[in-house]
Coordinates of C-alpha atoms and ligand atoms in Angstrom, one line a residue:
M1380 CA 140.3 147.3 57.4
K1381 CA 141.9 144.5 55.5
T1382 CA 145.4 145.5 56.6
E1383 CA 147.3 142.2 58.1
G1384 CA 148.6 142.8 61.6
P1385 CA 151.5 142.3 63.3
Q1386 CA 152.5 138.2 63.7
V1387 CA 152.1 138.5 67.7
V1388 CA 152.0 135.9 70.5
E1389 CA 149.4 137.1 73.0
Q1390 CA 151.7 138.5 76.0
T1391 CA 154.7 139.5 73.9
L1392 CA 157.0 141.5 75.5
N1393 CA 158.6 142.4 72.2
P1394 CA 158.6 146.6 71.7
F1395 CA 158.3 146.6 68.3
H1396 CA 155.4 144.1 68.6
I1397 CA 153.5 145.6 71.2
C1398 CA 154.2 149.2 69.0
Q1399 CA 152.7 148.0 65.9
R1400 CA 149.8 146.4 67.6
Q1401 CA 149.0 150.1 68.9
V1402 CA 149.7 151.5 65.6
L1403 CA 147.3 149.3 64.1
G1404 CA 144.5 149.6 67.1
A1405 CA 144.9 153.1 66.1
C1406 CA 144.5 153.0 62.5
Q1407 CA 141.3 150.3 62.4
A1408 CA 139.9 153.2 65.5
L1409 CA 140.3 155.8 62.8
G1410 CA 139.2 153.7 59.7
L1411 CA 142.3 155.0 57.8
E1412 CA 143.5 153.4 54.3
P1413 CA 145.2 150.4 54.6
A1414 CA 148.8 152.0 53.2
V1415 CA 149.0 154.1 56.4
Y1416 CA 149.5 150.9 58.8
E1417 CA 151.7 149.6 55.8
I1418 CA 153.9 152.6 55.9
L1419 CA 153.9 153.0 59.8
K1420 CA 154.7 149.5 60.6
Q1421 CA 158.0 149.5 60.2
P1422 CA 160.8 152.1 59.9
L1423 CA 161.1 153.3 56.2
R1424 CA 165.0 152.7 57.6
V1425 CA 167.6 151.3 59.6
M1426 CA 171.4 151.4 59.7
E1427 CA 173.1 148.7 61.3
I1428 CA 177.0 149.4 62.2
A1429 CA 179.7 148.3 64.0
V1430 CA 182.4 150.7 66.1
P1431 CA 185.8 149.3 66.8
V1432 CA 187.1 151.0 69.4
A1433 CA 190.8 150.9 71.1
M1434 CA 190.4 150.2 74.2
D1435 CA 192.6 151.6 77.0
D1436 CA 194.7 147.8 77.6
G1437 CA 195.3 147.6 74.2
R1438 CA 192.7 145.5 72.5
V1439 CA 190.3 146.6 69.4
E1440 CA 186.8 145.8 70.6
T1441 CA 184.1 146.0 68.2
F1442 CA 180.3 147.5 69.6
I1443 CA 177.3 147.1 67.7
G1444 CA 174.8 149.6 67.1
W1445 CA 172.0 150.7 65.1
R1446 CA 169.8 154.2 63.9
S1447 CA 166.4 153.3 62.8
Q1448 CA 164.1 156.0 61.2
H1449 CA 160.6 155.1 61.2
N1450 CA 159.0 158.3 59.4
D1451 CA 159.7 161.5 58.3
A1452 CA 156.1 162.7 57.2
L1453 CA 156.2 165.6 59.3
G1454 CA 159.7 166.9 59.5
P1455 CA 163.4 165.4 60.1
Y1456 CA 163.6 162.4 62.2
K1457 CA 164.1 163.0 65.5
G1458 CA 165.6 161.0 68.8
G1459 CA 167.6 160.0 71.1
L1460 CA 170.7 157.4 71.7
R1461 CA 170.7 154.6 74.2
F1462 CA 174.1 153.4 75.8
H1463 CA 173.1 150.0 77.2
P1464 CA 174.1 146.1 77.3
E1465 CA 171.1 144.5 76.4
V1466 CA 169.8 146.9 73.9
T1467 CA 167.9 145.0 70.6
M1468 CA 167.7 146.0 67.2
D1469 CA 164.1 145.5 67.6
E1470 CA 164.2 147.6 70.8
V1471 CA 165.5 150.2 68.5
K1472 CA 162.9 149.8 65.9
A1473 CA 160.1 150.2 68.6
L1474 CA 161.2 153.6 70.5
S1475 CA 161.6 154.6 66.7
M1476 CA 158.5 154.6 66.3
W1477 CA 157.0 155.9 69.1
M1478 CA 159.2 159.2 69.1
T1479 CA 157.5 159.7 65.8
F1480 CA 153.7 159.6 67.6
K1481 CA 155.6 161.0 70.4
C1482 CA 156.9 164.3 68.1
A1483 CA 152.9 163.9 66.6
V1484 CA 151.4 163.8 69.9
L1485 CA 152.9 167.1 71.2
A1486 CA 152.6 168.8 67.4
L1487 CA 156.3 169.2 66.5
P1488 CA 157.6 169.5 63.1
Y1489 CA 159.7 166.0 63.3
G1490 CA 159.4 162.2 62.2
G1491 CA 161.1 159.9 64.9
G1492 CA 163.9 158.3 65.1
K1493 CA 166.5 156.2 67.4
G1494 CA 170.0 154.7 67.9
A1495 CA 171.8 152.3 70.5
V1496 CA 175.0 151.0 70.8
R1497 CA 175.1 147.6 72.7
C1498 CA 177.7 148.4 75.5
D1499 CA 177.9 149.1 79.1
P1500 CA 179.4 153.0 79.3
R1501 CA 179.3 152.3 83.4
R1502 CA 182.0 149.8 82.6
L1503 CA 184.1 152.0 80.2
S1504 CA 186.9 154.7 80.6
R1505 CA 186.8 158.4 79.6
G1506 CA 188.5 157.5 77.0
E1507 CA 187.1 154.9 75.6
L1508 CA 183.6 156.4 75.7
E1509 CA 184.5 159.2 73.7
R1510 CA 186.3 156.8 70.8
L1511 CA 182.8 154.7 71.2
S1512 CA 181.0 158.0 70.9
R1513 CA 182.8 159.5 68.0
G1514 CA 183.2 156.4 66.2
F1515 CA 179.1 156.0 66.4
I1516 CA 178.9 159.4 64.6
Q1517 CA 181.0 159.0 61.7
R1518 CA 179.5 155.5 60.8
V1519 CA 176.0 157.4 61.2
S1520 CA 176.7 160.5 59.4
P1521 CA 175.5 160.0 55.9
I1522 CA 172.4 159.8 57.3
V1523 CA 172.1 162.5 60.1
G1524 CA 172.3 166.4 60.2
P1525 CA 170.6 168.6 61.7
D1526 CA 167.4 169.1 58.6
K1527 CA 167.6 165.1 58.3
D1528 CA 168.1 163.3 62.1
I1529 CA 169.0 165.0 65.3
P1530 CA 169.7 162.7 67.8
A1531 CA 169.6 163.3 71.5
P1532 CA 170.7 162.1 75.0
D1533 CA 168.6 158.8 75.8
V1534 CA 169.6 155.8 78.9
Y1535 CA 172.9 156.3 79.9
T1536 CA 174.1 158.8 77.3
N1537 CA 174.4 162.6 78.6
P1538 CA 175.5 166.1 77.1
Q1539 CA 179.0 165.2 77.1
I1540 CA 178.6 162.6 74.7
M1541 CA 176.4 164.5 72.7
A1542 CA 179.3 167.4 72.8
W1543 CA 181.9 164.7 71.2
M1544 CA 179.3 163.9 68.6
V1545 CA 178.8 167.3 67.6
D1546 CA 182.5 167.7 67.3
E1547 CA 183.2 164.9 65.6
F1548 CA 180.2 165.7 62.8
S1549 CA 181.7 169.3 62.4
R1550 CA 185.2 168.0 61.2
I1551 CA 183.9 165.9 59.1
R1552 CA 181.2 168.3 57.8
E1553 CA 183.9 171.1 58.1
Y1554 CA 182.0 173.4 59.7
N1555 CA 180.1 173.7 63.5
T1556 CA 177.0 172.1 63.0
F1557 CA 175.7 172.4 66.5
G1558 CA 171.9 171.8 65.3
L1559 CA 172.8 168.0 64.4
M1560 CA 172.4 167.1 68.0
T1561 CA 170.3 168.1 71.1
G1562 CA 170.8 168.0 74.8
K1563 CA 174.1 169.1 74.0
P1564 CA 176.0 171.1 77.0
L1565 CA 175.1 175.0 77.0
I1566 CA 178.6 176.2 76.2
L1567 CA 177.7 174.4 73.1
G1568 CA 174.4 175.4 72.2
G1569 CA 172.5 173.7 74.4
S1570 CA 169.2 175.2 76.0
A1571 CA 168.4 176.2 79.5
G1572 CA 166.0 173.5 81.0
R1573 CA 166.8 170.5 79.0
S1574 CA 168.4 168.3 80.9
E1575 CA 165.1 168.7 83.3
A1576 CA 162.8 168.6 80.7
T1577 CA 161.6 165.0 80.8
G1578 CA 160.8 165.3 84.5
R1579 CA 159.5 168.3 84.3
G1580 CA 156.9 167.6 81.5
C1581 CA 156.1 164.3 83.4
V1582 CA 155.1 166.0 86.3
Y1583 CA 153.3 168.8 84.2
T1584 CA 150.6 166.1 82.7
C1585 CA 150.6 164.5 86.7
L1586 CA 149.7 167.8 88.2
E1587 CA 147.3 168.3 85.1
A1588 CA 145.4 164.3 85.8
M1589 CA 145.7 165.0 89.5
K1590 CA 143.5 168.5 88.9
R1591 CA 140.9 166.7 86.5
L1592 CA 140.8 164.0 89.0
G1593 CA 140.0 166.1 92.0
I1594 CA 143.2 165.1 93.9
P1595 CA 145.0 167.8 95.6
V1596 CA 148.9 167.7 95.1
E1597 CA 149.6 168.7 98.8
G1598 CA 150.5 165.4 100.6
A1599 CA 149.4 163.2 97.7
R1600 CA 151.8 160.0 97.8
V1601 CA 154.3 159.5 94.6
V1602 CA 156.3 156.6 93.4
V1603 CA 159.1 156.8 91.6
Q1604 CA 160.5 153.8 89.9
G1605 CA 164.0 154.9 88.0
F1606 CA 166.0 157.7 89.8
G1607 CA 167.7 159.0 86.6
N1608 CA 167.9 161.6 85.0
A1609 CA 164.0 161.7 84.4
G1610 CA 162.9 160.1 87.7
S1611 CA 165.1 161.6 90.0
V1612 CA 164.0 165.7 88.7
A1613 CA 160.0 164.5 88.7
A1614 CA 160.6 163.2 92.5
R1615 CA 162.2 167.1 93.1
L1616 CA 159.7 169.2 91.2
M1617 CA 156.1 166.5 93.2
H1618 CA 158.3 167.2 96.3
E1619 CA 158.7 170.8 95.6
R1620 CA 155.1 171.2 94.7
G1621 CA 154.2 169.4 98.5
A1622 CA 153.4 166.0 97.4
R1623 CA 154.8 163.6 99.7
V1624 CA 157.9 161.1 97.5
I1625 CA 157.5 157.5 99.7
A1626 CA 159.7 155.5 97.4
V1627 CA 162.2 155.9 94.7
N1628 CA 164.5 152.9 93.4
D1629 CA 167.0 152.6 90.8
S1630 CA 168.8 149.3 89.2
R1631 CA 170.2 148.3 92.2
G1632 CA 167.0 148.5 94.7
S1633 CA 164.3 150.4 95.7
I1634 CA 164.1 152.4 99.0
F1635 CA 160.6 153.1 101.3
N1636 CA 159.7 156.1 103.5
G1637 CA 155.9 157.0 104.4
Q1638 CA 156.5 160.0 105.8
G1639 CA 158.1 160.8 102.1
L1640 CA 161.9 161.0 101.2
E1641 CA 163.6 164.6 100.3
P1642 CA 164.9 163.9 96.5
A1643 CA 167.8 166.1 96.9
A1644 CA 169.2 164.4 99.5
V1645 CA 168.5 161.1 98.1
L1646 CA 170.1 162.3 94.8
E1647 CA 173.5 163.4 96.3
Y1648 CA 173.8 160.2 98.2
K1649 CA 173.4 158.1 95.1
A1650 CA 176.0 160.8 93.8
Q1651 CA 178.6 159.6 96.7
T1652 CA 177.5 156.2 96.8
G1653 CA 176.2 155.0 93.6
S1654 CA 172.6 154.0 94.4
V1655 CA 169.8 154.9 96.4
V1656 CA 169.9 152.0 98.0
G1657 CA 171.1 152.0 101.8
F1658 CA 169.8 156.0 101.9
P1659 CA 169.3 156.1 105.9
G1660 CA 165.7 156.3 107.3
A1661 CA 164.5 154.5 104.3
A1662 CA 163.5 150.4 104.4
A1663 CA 164.3 148.0 102.1
I1664 CA 161.7 146.9 99.7
S1665 CA 161.3 144.6 96.1
N1666 CA 160.7 146.1 92.9
D1667 CA 157.3 144.9 92.6
E1668 CA 156.7 146.3 96.6
L1669 CA 157.3 149.7 94.6
L1670 CA 155.1 149.6 91.6
Q1671 CA 151.9 148.0 93.9
L1672 CA 152.3 150.7 96.6
E1673 CA 149.2 152.7 97.9
C1674 CA 150.0 155.8 96.4
E1675 CA 148.5 158.7 94.3
V1676 CA 150.4 158.6 91.4
L1677 CA 153.2 156.2 90.0
I1678 CA 155.8 157.7 88.3
P1679 CA 157.5 154.8 85.9
A1680 CA 160.9 156.1 85.0
A1681 CA 163.1 153.0 84.1
M1682 CA 163.1 151.2 81.0
E1683 CA 160.1 148.9 79.3
N1684 CA 157.9 146.1 80.5
Q1685 CA 158.2 147.4 84.0
I1686 CA 154.1 146.9 85.0
T1687 CA 153.3 143.3 83.7
A1688 CA 149.7 141.7 83.9
R1689 CA 151.1 140.3 86.8
I1690 CA 152.1 143.5 88.5
A1691 CA 149.2 145.3 87.4
G1692 CA 146.4 143.7 89.2
G1693 CA 148.1 145.3 92.5
V1694 CA 148.8 148.3 91.5
Q1695 CA 147.1 150.9 94.0
A1696 CA 148.4 154.6 92.0
R1697 CA 145.6 156.4 90.6
I1698 CA 147.5 157.7 88.0
I1699 CA 150.2 156.1 86.8
G1700 CA 152.8 159.2 84.6
E1701 CA 155.0 157.2 82.2
A1702 CA 158.4 159.2 82.1
A1703 CA 159.8 155.9 80.6
N1704 CA 159.6 154.5 77.1
G1705 CA 157.3 151.6 76.7
P1706 CA 157.1 151.1 80.7
T1707 CA 153.3 149.5 80.4
T1708 CA 152.6 145.9 78.8
P1709 CA 149.4 146.0 76.6
E1710 CA 147.9 143.6 78.9
A1711 CA 148.8 145.1 82.1
D1712 CA 147.1 148.6 80.0
Q1713 CA 143.8 147.3 79.7
I1714 CA 144.2 145.7 83.2
L1715 CA 144.9 149.2 84.7
F1716 CA 141.8 150.7 82.1
D1717 CA 139.2 148.0 83.7
R1718 CA 140.6 148.6 87.3
G1719 CA 139.8 152.6 86.6
R1720 CA 143.3 153.3 87.0
L1721 CA 144.2 157.0 84.7
V1722 CA 147.6 155.6 82.8
L1723 CA 149.6 159.2 81.1
P1724 CA 150.6 157.3 78.1
D1725 CA 154.8 157.6 77.1
I1726 CA 153.9 159.2 73.9
L1727 CA 152.5 162.2 75.9
A1728 CA 153.9 161.9 79.3
S1729 CA 157.7 161.3 78.4
A1730 CA 157.4 164.3 75.7
G1731 CA 159.2 166.7 77.7
G1732 CA 162.2 166.2 77.0
V1733 CA 162.2 165.9 73.1
T1734 CA 159.8 169.4 73.2
V1735 CA 162.8 171.1 74.6
S1736 CA 165.0 169.3 72.2
Y1737 CA 162.9 170.9 69.5
F1738 CA 163.5 174.4 71.6
E1739 CA 167.0 173.5 71.8
W1740 CA 167.1 173.3 67.5
V1741 CA 165.3 176.3 66.9
Q1742 CA 167.9 178.5 69.4
N1743 CA 170.2 176.8 67.3
Q1744 CA 168.9 177.6 63.5
S1745 CA 168.4 181.1 64.8
G1746 CA 171.2 181.9 66.9
Y1747 CA 169.0 183.5 69.9
Y1748 CA 169.1 181.8 73.4
W1749 CA 165.8 182.1 75.4
P1750 CA 165.9 182.1 79.6
E1751 CA 164.8 179.1 81.1
E1752 CA 162.1 180.9 82.6
E1753 CA 160.8 181.0 79.3
I1754 CA 161.9 177.4 78.5
N1755 CA 159.9 176.1 81.3
Q1756 CA 156.6 178.4 80.3
K1757 CA 156.7 177.4 76.9
L1758 CA 157.4 173.3 78.4
E1759 CA 154.0 174.0 80.6
I1760 CA 152.1 175.0 77.4
W1761 CA 152.9 172.8 75.3
M1762 CA 152.6 169.6 77.8
V1763 CA 149.3 170.9 78.8
R1764 CA 147.6 171.8 75.6
A1765 CA 148.6 167.8 74.2
F1766 CA 147.4 166.5 77.7
N1767 CA 143.8 168.6 77.2
H1768 CA 143.6 167.3 73.6
V1769 CA 144.5 163.5 74.3
F1770 CA 142.0 163.8 77.6
Q1771 CA 139.2 165.2 75.6
M1772 CA 139.0 162.1 73.3
F1773 CA 139.6 159.9 76.6
Q1774 CA 136.4 161.5 77.9
E1775 CA 134.5 161.6 74.8
Q1776 CA 135.5 158.1 73.1
K1777 CA 135.8 156.5 76.8
V1778 CA 139.4 154.4 75.9
P1779 CA 142.4 154.6 77.2
M1780 CA 144.2 157.8 77.6
R1781 CA 147.6 155.7 74.9
H1782 CA 144.6 154.5 72.4
A1783 CA 143.5 158.1 72.6
A1784 CA 147.2 159.6 72.3
F1785 CA 147.9 157.4 69.1
M1786 CA 145.2 158.1 67.4
Q1787 CA 145.4 161.9 67.4
A1788 CA 149.2 161.0 66.6
V1789 CA 148.5 158.6 63.8
K1790 CA 145.9 160.6 62.2
R1791 CA 148.5 163.7 61.9
V1792 CA 151.1 161.7 60.4
A1793 CA 148.8 159.9 58.3
D1794 CA 147.5 163.8 56.9
G1795 CA 151.2 164.7 56.4
M1796 CA 151.6 161.6 54.2
R1797 CA 148.8 162.1 52.5
V1798 CA 149.1 165.5 51.5
R1799 CA 152.9 164.4 50.6
G1800 CA 151.0 161.7 48.0
W1801 CA 152.3 158.7 49.7
L1802 CA 149.2 157.0 50.3
G1803 CA 148.9 156.5 46.7
Ligands
LIG3069 N1 165.5 160.2 74.4 C1 164.3 161.4 74.7 C2 162.9 160.7 74.1 O1 163.1 159.1 74.4 C3 164.8 162.5 74.0 C4 164.4 162.5 72.6 C5 165.1 163.4 72.3 O2 165.0 164.9 72.4 O3 164.8 163.8 70.7 O4 161.9 160.7 74.1

């Protein structure tokens, strides 16, 4: 096809350019008409907002934020909301694109969106955080809603923030719109199982991959980068199934114990001290050492661009289950593929969260709530089905799992756009 690709330099770490390359690669492999990439190469809409917040000390501070809506051919935009001091607009654009394809890999009836506010929530008081959350949703209220665009938690946002936003939006609309956000507290229409869903979904794909590669779970060595919502749950669930979690880390440092850590105890320690660093009986290691430890499964569950070309040559894990968005750079991806490592791509392995978000939204729309057991069973069915589709293509076409996942997702979105008459 003649479509011009993104203007990228090799080794780029800009997630927006990385995502464009992934999409272009899938369009070319599928031999799609140029209109597909022409539409998918950027979000359909990006709203930039400024949110002035009355701070506790009497000052007014303005925070910059965005909501990026990539594509809604298959349903309302869907995706999280990130509060982070270093977030950029390109990052938000990329994350919204990844959401389109994540939802498509799982066959969810959604498009992709993402939002962010540049702030450090760890340095805001509860009142400041609440005012910022309410201010954000006021600004984006014209473009979001249960049938338009449905935000959810992401890095450093949580059910309480979702609750403030639902409350504010309900006030603006003058009726209760619980279906606006997912990842809400249970009492406000949240779903059982949602808070664990990203970690749990990642574990389901890792277990499936281990089965395919003939790696027994009992005693398997697991390394988890990032001990937040996704990472800590993934560590605990792998441990519960008999695997040995030998190393974990957070933004302050990494800990290692070859005999295996007790994830629940590490979580408790982190709750008390603010970090996993210094956990009794564990040795301090560096982040690079953690990523290159000898192990069966590595779960990057932190931020983008963690496994770079510099790191990839030394990665020992047989399986890399991406619970984070965009943790592996394209160059690293190729190195891992050439070295026979199986990368379970983010748009598959981190899709558990949005899948249970979908269940939450369905429950809100119908007003009928399901027990946790049913949620987890359904999640497993959806994750394993998506894994099998991608794995089949990986085996048949001998391409990296990520490429296979993008091909399936892009084809689905293209089919949707074609029948809607968007492709000319
Ligand atoms: N922020 C999560 C993700 O990146 C969940 C999104 C959602 O539930 O809509 O997949």
